[in-house]
Coordinates of C-alpha atoms in Angstrom, one line a residue:
M1 CA -3.4 3.4 25.5
P2 CA -6.5 1.6 26.9
R3 CA -6.1 -1.8 28.4
F4 CA -8.1 -4.7 26.9
M5 CA -10.0 -7.7 28.1
A6 CA -11.4 -10.5 26.0
A7 CA -15.1 -10.6 25.5
R8 CA -16.6 -14.0 24.9
S9 CA -19.9 -15.2 23.6
E10 CA -22.1 -17.7 25.4
G11 CA -20.5 -20.5 23.4
G12 CA -17.1 -19.5 24.7
Q13 CA -15.7 -18.1 21.4
A14 CA -13.7 -14.9 21.5
L15 CA -15.7 -12.1 19.9
A16 CA -13.5 -9.0 20.3
S17 CA -11.0 -7.2 22.4
V18 CA -13.0 -4.8 24.6
P19 CA -11.4 -1.7 26.0
E20 CA -11.7 -1.4 29.8
T21 CA -11.9 2.4 29.4
A22 CA -14.4 4.3 27.4
P23 CA -13.5 5.2 23.8
A24 CA -12.4 8.7 23.0
P25 CA -15.4 10.6 21.8
M26 CA -13.3 12.5 19.3
L27 CA -12.5 9.3 17.4
K28 CA -16.2 8.6 16.7
K29 CA -16.5 12.0 15.0
F30 CA -14.2 10.7 12.3
V31 CA -15.0 7.0 12.0
N32 CA -17.9 4.7 12.7
V33 CA -16.1 2.7 15.3
K34 CA -17.6 0.5 18.0
D35 CA -16.5 0.6 21.6
E36 CA -14.8 -2.8 21.5
E37 CA -12.8 -1.9 18.3
V38 CA -11.3 1.4 19.5
G39 CA -8.1 0.1 21.0
S40 CA -7.3 -2.1 18.0
V41 CA -8.2 0.6 15.5
L42 CA -5.9 3.1 17.2
L43 CA -3.1 0.5 17.4
S44 CA -3.5 -0.3 13.7
F45 CA -3.4 3.5 12.9
I46 CA -0.1 3.8 14.8
Y47 CA 1.2 0.7 13.1
F48 CA 0.6 2.1 9.6
F49 CA 1.8 5.6 10.7
T50 CA 5.2 4.2 11.9
L51 CA 5.5 2.1 8.7
M52 CA 4.9 5.0 6.3
C53 CA 6.7 7.6 8.3
G54 CA 9.8 5.5 8.1
Y55 CA 9.4 5.1 4.3
A56 CA 8.8 8.8 3.9
I57 CA 12.1 9.5 5.7
L58 CA 13.9 7.1 3.3
K59 CA 12.2 8.4 0.1
P60 CA 14.2 11.7 -0.2
L61 CA 17.4 9.9 0.7
R62 CA 16.6 7.4 -2.2
D63 CA 15.8 10.2 -4.6
E64 CA 19.1 12.0 -3.7
M65 CA 21.1 8.8 -4.2
A66 CA 19.3 8.2 -7.5
T67 CA 20.8 11.4 -8.8
A68 CA 24.2 10.6 -7.3
G69 CA 24.2 7.1 -8.7
G70 CA 22.9 8.1 -12.2
V71 CA 19.7 6.0 -11.7
K72 CA 17.7 8.0 -14.2
N73 CA 16.4 5.4 -16.5
V74 CA 13.0 4.5 -15.1
A75 CA 12.6 1.4 -17.2
W76 CA 15.9 -0.2 -16.0
V77 CA 15.2 0.7 -12.4
F78 CA 11.7 -0.9 -12.5
T79 CA 13.1 -4.0 -14.3
A80 CA 15.7 -4.5 -11.6
T81 CA 13.1 -4.1 -8.9
F82 CA 10.8 -6.6 -10.6
G83 CA 13.7 -9.1 -10.7
V84 CA 14.3 -8.8 -7.0
M85 CA 10.5 -9.3 -6.4
L86 CA 10.6 -12.6 -8.3
V87 CA 13.1 -13.8 -5.6
A88 CA 11.6 -12.1 -2.6
V89 CA 7.9 -13.2 -3.0
P90 CA 8.6 -17.0 -3.1
A91 CA 10.9 -16.5 0.0
F92 CA 8.1 -14.8 1.9
S93 CA 5.6 -17.5 0.8
A94 CA 8.0 -20.1 2.2
L95 CA 8.0 -18.3 5.5
V96 CA 4.3 -18.0 5.9
S97 CA 3.9 -21.7 4.9
R98 CA 6.0 -22.7 7.9
W99 CA 5.4 -20.2 10.7
P100 CA 2.4 -18.2 12.0
R101 CA 1.9 -14.5 11.2
Q102 CA 3.0 -13.2 14.7
R103 CA 6.4 -14.6 14.0
V104 CA 6.7 -14.1 10.3
I105 CA 5.7 -10.4 10.0
P106 CA 8.1 -9.1 12.8
L107 CA 10.8 -11.3 11.3
V108 CA 10.4 -9.7 7.8
Y109 CA 10.4 -6.2 9.4
R110 CA 13.6 -6.9 11.3
F111 CA 15.2 -8.4 8.2
F112 CA 14.7 -5.0 6.5
L113 CA 15.9 -3.3 9.7
V114 CA 19.2 -5.2 9.6
N115 CA 19.5 -4.3 5.9
L116 CA 19.0 -0.7 6.7
L117 CA 21.6 -0.8 9.4
G118 CA 24.0 -2.3 6.8
F119 CA 23.4 0.6 4.5
F120 CA 24.0 3.0 7.3
V121 CA 27.3 1.4 8.2
V122 CA 28.5 1.3 4.5
L123 CA 27.6 4.9 4.0
T124 CA 29.1 6.1 7.3
V125 CA 32.3 4.1 7.2
G126 CA 32.9 4.4 3.5
G127 CA 35.1 2.1 1.4
V128 CA 32.5 1.5 -1.3
A129 CA 31.7 3.8 -4.2
R130 CA 28.6 5.9 -3.3
E131 CA 27.3 5.4 -6.9
Q132 CA 27.2 1.6 -6.4
V133 CA 25.5 1.9 -3.1
A134 CA 23.0 4.4 -4.6
R135 CA 21.9 1.9 -7.3
V136 CA 21.4 -0.9 -4.8
F137 CA 19.6 1.4 -2.3
F138 CA 17.2 2.7 -4.9
V139 CA 16.0 -0.8 -5.8
W140 CA 16.0 -1.9 -2.1
V141 CA 13.7 1.0 -1.1
S142 CA 11.4 0.3 -4.0
V143 CA 11.1 -3.4 -2.9
Y144 CA 10.9 -2.4 0.8
N145 CA 8.0 0.0 0.3
L146 CA 5.7 -2.4 -1.6
F147 CA 6.6 -5.4 0.6
V148 CA 6.0 -3.9 4.0
V149 CA 2.8 -2.2 2.9
S150 CA 1.4 -5.4 1.3
I151 CA 2.2 -7.3 4.5
F152 CA 0.4 -4.6 6.5
W153 CA -2.8 -4.9 4.5
S154 CA -2.7 -8.7 4.5
F155 CA -2.5 -8.5 8.3
M156 CA -5.4 -6.0 8.5
A157 CA -7.5 -8.2 6.2
D158 CA -6.8 -11.1 8.5
L159 CA -7.8 -9.2 11.6
F160 CA -11.0 -7.5 10.5
V161 CA -14.1 -8.9 8.7
S162 CA -15.6 -7.3 5.7
E163 CA -18.2 -5.3 7.6
Q164 CA -15.5 -3.8 9.8
G165 CA -13.2 -3.2 6.9
R166 CA -15.9 -1.0 5.2
R167 CA -16.1 1.2 8.3
L168 CA -12.5 1.2 9.5
F169 CA -10.0 0.8 6.7
G170 CA -10.4 4.4 5.5
F171 CA -9.4 5.7 9.0
I172 CA -6.6 3.1 9.4
A173 CA -5.2 4.1 6.0
A174 CA -5.1 7.7 7.2
G175 CA -2.4 6.6 9.7
G176 CA -0.1 6.0 6.7
T177 CA -1.0 9.4 5.2
V178 CA -0.2 11.2 8.4
G179 CA 3.1 9.3 8.4
M180 CA 3.8 10.4 4.8
L181 CA 3.3 14.0 6.0
V182 CA 5.3 13.8 9.1
G183 CA 8.3 12.0 7.5
P184 CA 9.2 14.8 5.1
F185 CA 8.7 17.3 7.9
L186 CA 11.3 15.4 10.0
V187 CA 13.7 15.2 7.1
K188 CA 13.4 18.9 6.3
H189 CA 14.2 19.9 9.9
L190 CA 16.7 17.2 10.9
A191 CA 18.7 16.4 7.8
E192 CA 21.1 19.3 8.2
P193 CA 21.7 19.3 12.0
L194 CA 21.9 15.5 12.3
G195 CA 23.0 14.4 8.8
A196 CA 20.7 12.8 6.2
T197 CA 22.4 9.3 6.5
N198 CA 21.8 9.3 10.3
L199 CA 18.0 9.6 9.7
M200 CA 18.2 5.9 8.6
L201 CA 18.4 5.1 12.3
L202 CA 15.1 6.8 12.9
T203 CA 13.5 4.6 10.3
A204 CA 15.0 1.5 12.0
V205 CA 13.4 2.6 15.3
L206 CA 10.0 3.1 13.6
L207 CA 10.3 -0.4 12.0
E208 CA 10.8 -2.0 15.4
V209 CA 7.7 -0.1 16.7
S210 CA 5.8 -1.6 13.7
A211 CA 6.9 -5.0 14.7
Q212 CA 5.8 -4.5 18.3
C213 CA 2.4 -3.3 17.0
V214 CA 2.0 -6.6 15.1
R215 CA 2.8 -8.5 18.3
R216 CA 0.3 -6.6 20.4
L217 CA -2.5 -6.8 17.7
S218 CA -1.9 -10.5 17.4
H219 CA -2.7 -10.9 21.1
R220 CA -5.6 -8.5 21.0
G221 CA -7.3 -9.6 17.8
V222 CA -10.6 -8.0 16.9
I223 CA -11.8 -11.0 14.8
V224 CA -15.5 -11.6 15.2
R225 CA -15.8 -14.8 13.1
P226 CA -15.2 -18.1 14.8
R227 CA -11.8 -19.0 13.5
E228 CA -9.5 -18.1 16.4
A229 CA -8.2 -21.7 16.6
A230 CA -6.6 -21.4 13.1
A231 CA -5.9 -17.7 13.1
E232 CA -2.3 -18.1 14.3
A233 CA -1.4 -21.4 12.6
P234 CA 1.1 -21.5 9.7
V235 CA -0.6 -20.9 6.3
G236 CA 0.9 -24.1 4.8
G237 CA 1.3 -24.9 1.1
G238 CA 4.2 -24.3 -1.2
I239 CA 6.3 -21.2 -2.0
F240 CA 4.7 -20.7 -5.5
D241 CA 1.1 -20.9 -4.3
G242 CA 0.7 -17.2 -4.7
F243 CA 0.9 -17.5 -8.4
R244 CA -1.2 -20.6 -8.5
L245 CA -4.0 -19.1 -6.4
L246 CA -4.2 -16.0 -8.5
F247 CA -5.6 -18.1 -11.4
S248 CA -7.8 -20.3 -9.2
S249 CA -10.2 -17.5 -8.2
P250 CA -12.1 -14.9 -10.4
L251 CA -11.9 -12.5 -7.4
L252 CA -8.1 -12.8 -7.1
L253 CA -7.6 -12.7 -10.9
G254 CA -9.7 -9.5 -11.0
L255 CA -7.7 -7.9 -8.2
G256 CA -4.5 -8.8 -10.1
L257 CA -5.8 -7.1 -13.2
Q258 CA -6.9 -4.1 -11.2
I259 CA -3.4 -3.6 -9.7
L260 CA -1.8 -4.2 -13.1
L261 CA -3.8 -1.5 -14.8
Y262 CA -3.4 0.9 -11.8
A263 CA 0.4 0.4 -12.0
A264 CA 0.4 0.9 -15.8
T265 CA -1.4 4.2 -15.6
S266 CA 0.8 5.3 -12.7
T267 CA 4.0 4.6 -14.7
F268 CA 2.7 6.6 -17.7
L269 CA 1.8 9.5 -15.4
Y270 CA 5.2 9.2 -13.6
N271 CA 7.0 9.7 -16.9
Q272 CA 4.7 12.5 -17.9
Q273 CA 5.4 14.2 -14.6
A274 CA 9.1 14.0 -15.2
H275 CA 8.8 15.6 -18.6
I276 CA 6.5 18.4 -17.5
V277 CA 8.5 19.3 -14.3
A278 CA 11.8 19.2 -16.3
S279 CA 10.3 21.7 -18.8
V280 CA 9.1 24.2 -16.3
A281 CA 11.7 23.8 -13.5
S282 CA 15.4 24.2 -14.1
G283 CA 18.0 23.0 -11.6
T284 CA 17.9 20.3 -9.0
D285 CA 16.5 22.5 -6.2
A286 CA 13.6 23.7 -8.3
R287 CA 12.7 20.3 -9.5
T288 CA 12.9 18.9 -5.9
A289 CA 10.6 21.7 -4.8
A290 CA 8.1 20.9 -7.6
F291 CA 8.0 17.2 -6.7
A292 CA 7.6 18.0 -3.0
N293 CA 4.7 20.4 -3.8
I294 CA 2.9 17.6 -5.7
D295 CA 3.5 15.1 -2.9
F296 CA 2.2 17.5 -0.3
W297 CA -1.1 18.2 -2.0
V298 CA -1.6 14.5 -2.7
Q299 CA -1.1 13.5 1.0
A300 CA -3.1 16.5 2.4
L301 CA -6.2 15.8 0.2
T302 CA -5.9 12.1 0.9
L303 CA -5.9 12.7 4.6
V304 CA -9.1 14.8 4.5
L305 CA -10.9 12.1 2.4
Q306 CA -9.7 9.3 4.6
M307 CA -10.6 10.9 7.9
V308 CA -14.0 12.2 6.9
V309 CA -15.4 10.6 3.7
A310 CA -14.0 7.1 3.0
G311 CA -15.6 4.9 5.6
R312 CA -19.0 6.5 5.3
L313 CA -18.9 6.4 1.5
M314 CA -18.1 2.7 1.4
A315 CA -20.8 1.9 4.0
R316 CA -23.5 3.9 2.2
F317 CA -22.8 3.4 -1.5
G318 CA -20.8 0.1 -1.6
L319 CA -17.6 -0.8 -3.3
G320 CA -18.7 -0.2 -6.9
L321 CA -18.9 3.6 -6.6
V322 CA -15.8 3.9 -4.4
M323 CA -13.6 1.8 -6.7
A324 CA -14.8 3.6 -9.8
V325 CA -13.7 7.1 -8.7
A326 CA -9.9 6.7 -9.2
P327 CA -10.0 5.3 -12.7
L328 CA -12.6 7.9 -13.7
V329 CA -10.3 10.7 -12.3
T330 CA -7.4 9.1 -14.2
A331 CA -9.3 9.1 -17.5
I332 CA -10.6 12.7 -17.2
G333 CA -7.3 14.0 -15.8
S334 CA -5.3 12.4 -18.7
L335 CA -7.6 14.1 -21.2
W336 CA -7.2 17.4 -19.3
L337 CA -3.4 16.9 -19.3
A338 CA -3.4 16.2 -23.0
V339 CA -5.2 19.4 -23.8
V340 CA -3.4 21.6 -21.2
P341 CA 0.0 20.0 -20.4
S342 CA 0.9 22.5 -17.6
M343 CA 2.3 22.3 -14.1
L344 CA -0.9 23.6 -12.6
V345 CA -3.0 20.9 -14.3
L346 CA -0.4 18.2 -13.3
I347 CA -0.6 19.2 -9.6
A348 CA -4.4 19.2 -9.7
F349 CA -4.6 15.9 -11.5
K350 CA -2.0 14.1 -9.4
S351 CA -3.6 15.4 -6.2
L352 CA -7.1 14.2 -7.1
R353 CA -5.9 10.9 -8.5
G354 CA -3.6 10.1 -5.6
A355 CA -6.2 11.2 -3.0
T356 CA -9.0 9.1 -4.5
H357 CA -6.7 6.1 -4.9
Y358 CA -5.2 6.1 -1.4
S359 CA -8.4 7.1 0.5
L360 CA -11.1 5.3 -1.5
E361 CA -9.9 2.7 -4.0
R362 CA -7.1 1.2 -1.9
P363 CA -9.1 0.7 1.3
A364 CA -12.1 -0.7 -0.8
R365 CA -9.8 -3.2 -2.5
E366 CA -8.4 -4.3 0.8
V367 CA -12.0 -4.9 2.0
L368 CA -12.3 -7.5 -0.8
F369 CA -9.3 -9.4 0.7
T370 CA -11.2 -9.8 4.0
S371 CA -13.4 -12.4 2.4
V372 CA -10.7 -14.7 1.1
D373 CA -8.9 -17.4 3.1
R374 CA -5.6 -16.8 4.9
E375 CA -3.4 -18.5 2.3
A376 CA -4.7 -16.0 -0.3
K377 CA -4.3 -13.1 2.0
Y378 CA -0.6 -13.8 2.7
K379 CA 0.4 -15.4 -0.6
S380 CA -1.7 -14.2 -3.5
K381 CA -2.0 -10.7 -2.1
G382 CA 1.7 -10.5 -1.7
F383 CA 2.2 -11.7 -5.2
I384 CA -0.3 -9.2 -6.6
D385 CA 1.0 -6.2 -4.6
T386 CA 4.6 -6.8 -5.4
V387 CA 5.4 -9.0 -8.5
V388 CA 2.3 -8.0 -10.5
Y389 CA 2.7 -4.4 -9.5
R390 CA 6.4 -4.1 -10.4
G391 CA 6.0 -6.3 -13.4
S392 CA 3.4 -3.9 -14.7
D393 CA 5.8 -1.0 -13.9
S394 CA 8.6 -2.7 -15.9
V395 CA 6.5 -3.5 -19.0
S396 CA 4.7 -0.1 -18.9
S397 CA 7.9 1.8 -18.6
W398 CA 9.4 0.1 -21.6
L399 CA 6.2 0.6 -23.5
Y400 CA 6.3 4.3 -22.7
T401 CA 9.9 4.6 -23.7
G402 CA 9.1 2.9 -27.0
L403 CA 6.2 5.2 -27.7
D404 CA 8.3 8.2 -26.8
K405 CA 11.1 7.2 -29.2
L406 CA 8.5 6.9 -31.9
G407 CA 7.8 10.6 -31.6
M408 CA 4.7 10.7 -29.5
G409 CA 4.6 13.9 -27.5
T410 CA 3.2 14.7 -24.1
S411 CA -0.3 15.1 -25.3
A412 CA -0.4 11.9 -27.3
L413 CA 1.1 9.9 -24.4
S414 CA -1.5 11.3 -22.0
L415 CA -4.3 10.2 -24.4
A416 CA -2.7 6.7 -24.5
T417 CA -3.4 6.4 -20.8
I418 CA -7.2 6.8 -21.3
P419 CA -7.8 3.2 -22.7
L420 CA -5.9 1.8 -19.8
A421 CA -8.0 3.8 -17.3
G422 CA -11.1 2.6 -19.1
L423 CA -10.1 -1.1 -18.6
W424 CA -9.2 -0.3 -15.0
L425 CA -12.7 1.1 -14.5
A426 CA -14.3 -2.0 -16.1
V427 CA -12.4 -4.4 -13.9
S428 CA -13.2 -2.4 -10.8
L429 CA -16.9 -2.5 -11.5
W430 CA -16.7 -6.2 -12.3
L431 CA -15.0 -6.8 -9.0
A432 CA -17.8 -4.9 -7.2
R433 CA -20.4 -7.0 -9.0
L434 CA -18.5 -10.2 -8.2
A435 CA -18.5 -9.2 -4.5
R436 CA -22.3 -8.6 -4.5
H437 CA -22.9 -12.0 -6.2
P438 CA -20.1 -14.4 -5.0
R439 CA -19.8 -17.8 -6.5
P440 CA -20.5 -20.5 -3.9
A441 CA -17.4 -22.4 -3.0
A442 CA -16.7 -25.0 -0.3
A443 CA -14.4 -23.8 2.4
P444 CA -11.2 -25.7 2.9
A445 CA -11.4 -28.3 5.7
A446 CA -8.7 -26.6 7.8
T447 CA -10.4 -23.2 7.6
P448 CA -13.7 -22.4 9.2
A449 CA -16.3 -20.5 7.2
L450 CA -15.4 -16.9 6.4
A451 CA -17.7 -13.9 6.1
S452 CA -19.4 -13.5 2.7
P453 CA -18.0 -11.0 0.2
V454 CA -21.6 -9.7 0.0
D455 CA -20.9 -7.8 3.3
A456 CA -18.2 -5.8 1.6
A457 CA -20.3 -4.5 -1.2
R458 CA -23.7 -3.7 0.1

């Protein structure tokens, strides 16, 4: 990995971490990266890779335990996860209010690491009913996934300015996609010779690597706006500020509505997937293979879009077009699934929807967070990505269950997703417009001026 030296402007302010060696020419074929950004971009890529590879290793273990523990009622699972989020998010807000990010983020990752080692010991030594462990582990993984990913993007939004985010976030997000492809590969080839439970230790190692990436990135920051003096200070404020801030800014409120509608459509599609797969695949192995096939195509297509298309599309056409693609695909795909509720259509729909969300909409949404202050990045963003997300999951799953019990079939439930996708599209376009024409607001006294949201949407 190239060594770095700090470049400084004539005024003495740190501008960027400049690599002492020339950047790899291959990288510039995939992303519009500047010489001084190469090292930090690659480190961010590795950071997200280790994070998502670790989750991808845990995911099949969680799914297997879900079957063993009888965790089949999606509504109850999402409700339990939502309840845990209501406790976890204020606790995280309390941490970022007191300590700087380079201490808080590794602390959170190591907290999850210790939890994981605890699960490993319980499952290895025994003495506790596996069904009870399975229920707890399923909820824990659901909380863990959203929490660590939300923290990652908060950190990225704090490191990079809007203009950099447009160019780089698509490529950085590809690190997570590669991790989501490598993780299942490792499970497939190592689960039998090593034992599935022992693979938890591999995730623990990857979590520690993620924590080390945070430490190195904190010391090599690529921030180009003059706020280094405050960059590592504690965020301050109270533990419930994430909720308060959500309703104090049109941008944050719009981002909350966007994630709420995305999660609602995801929950409806998740249930549709379960019904269709169950109708065409009999037996545990066949259903597992069907789910794996869907996940593979989602991640493969996502990787192609992230590596080649995302950054250039955002830079050329702005956020409006990029954020509109996923809700449009959701509306059209839901209509298609209502007319032809088949496995082939489901795979095509989920692959396109997942790929456009992870490669286009998600990075574009994270670009918007680069133009808010640090308190919003670490508190409101965490609240939106966890509590709002899982709250929408819970409400939507109960709504789906109610409509299903009223006798609505697969086609009717697919059609019910279309109005939600329409609202999601409207909110996404409104957010892009808001970014192009931000409302003037005075910056807090403790925080130097940030880059304008206009940069993110041109």
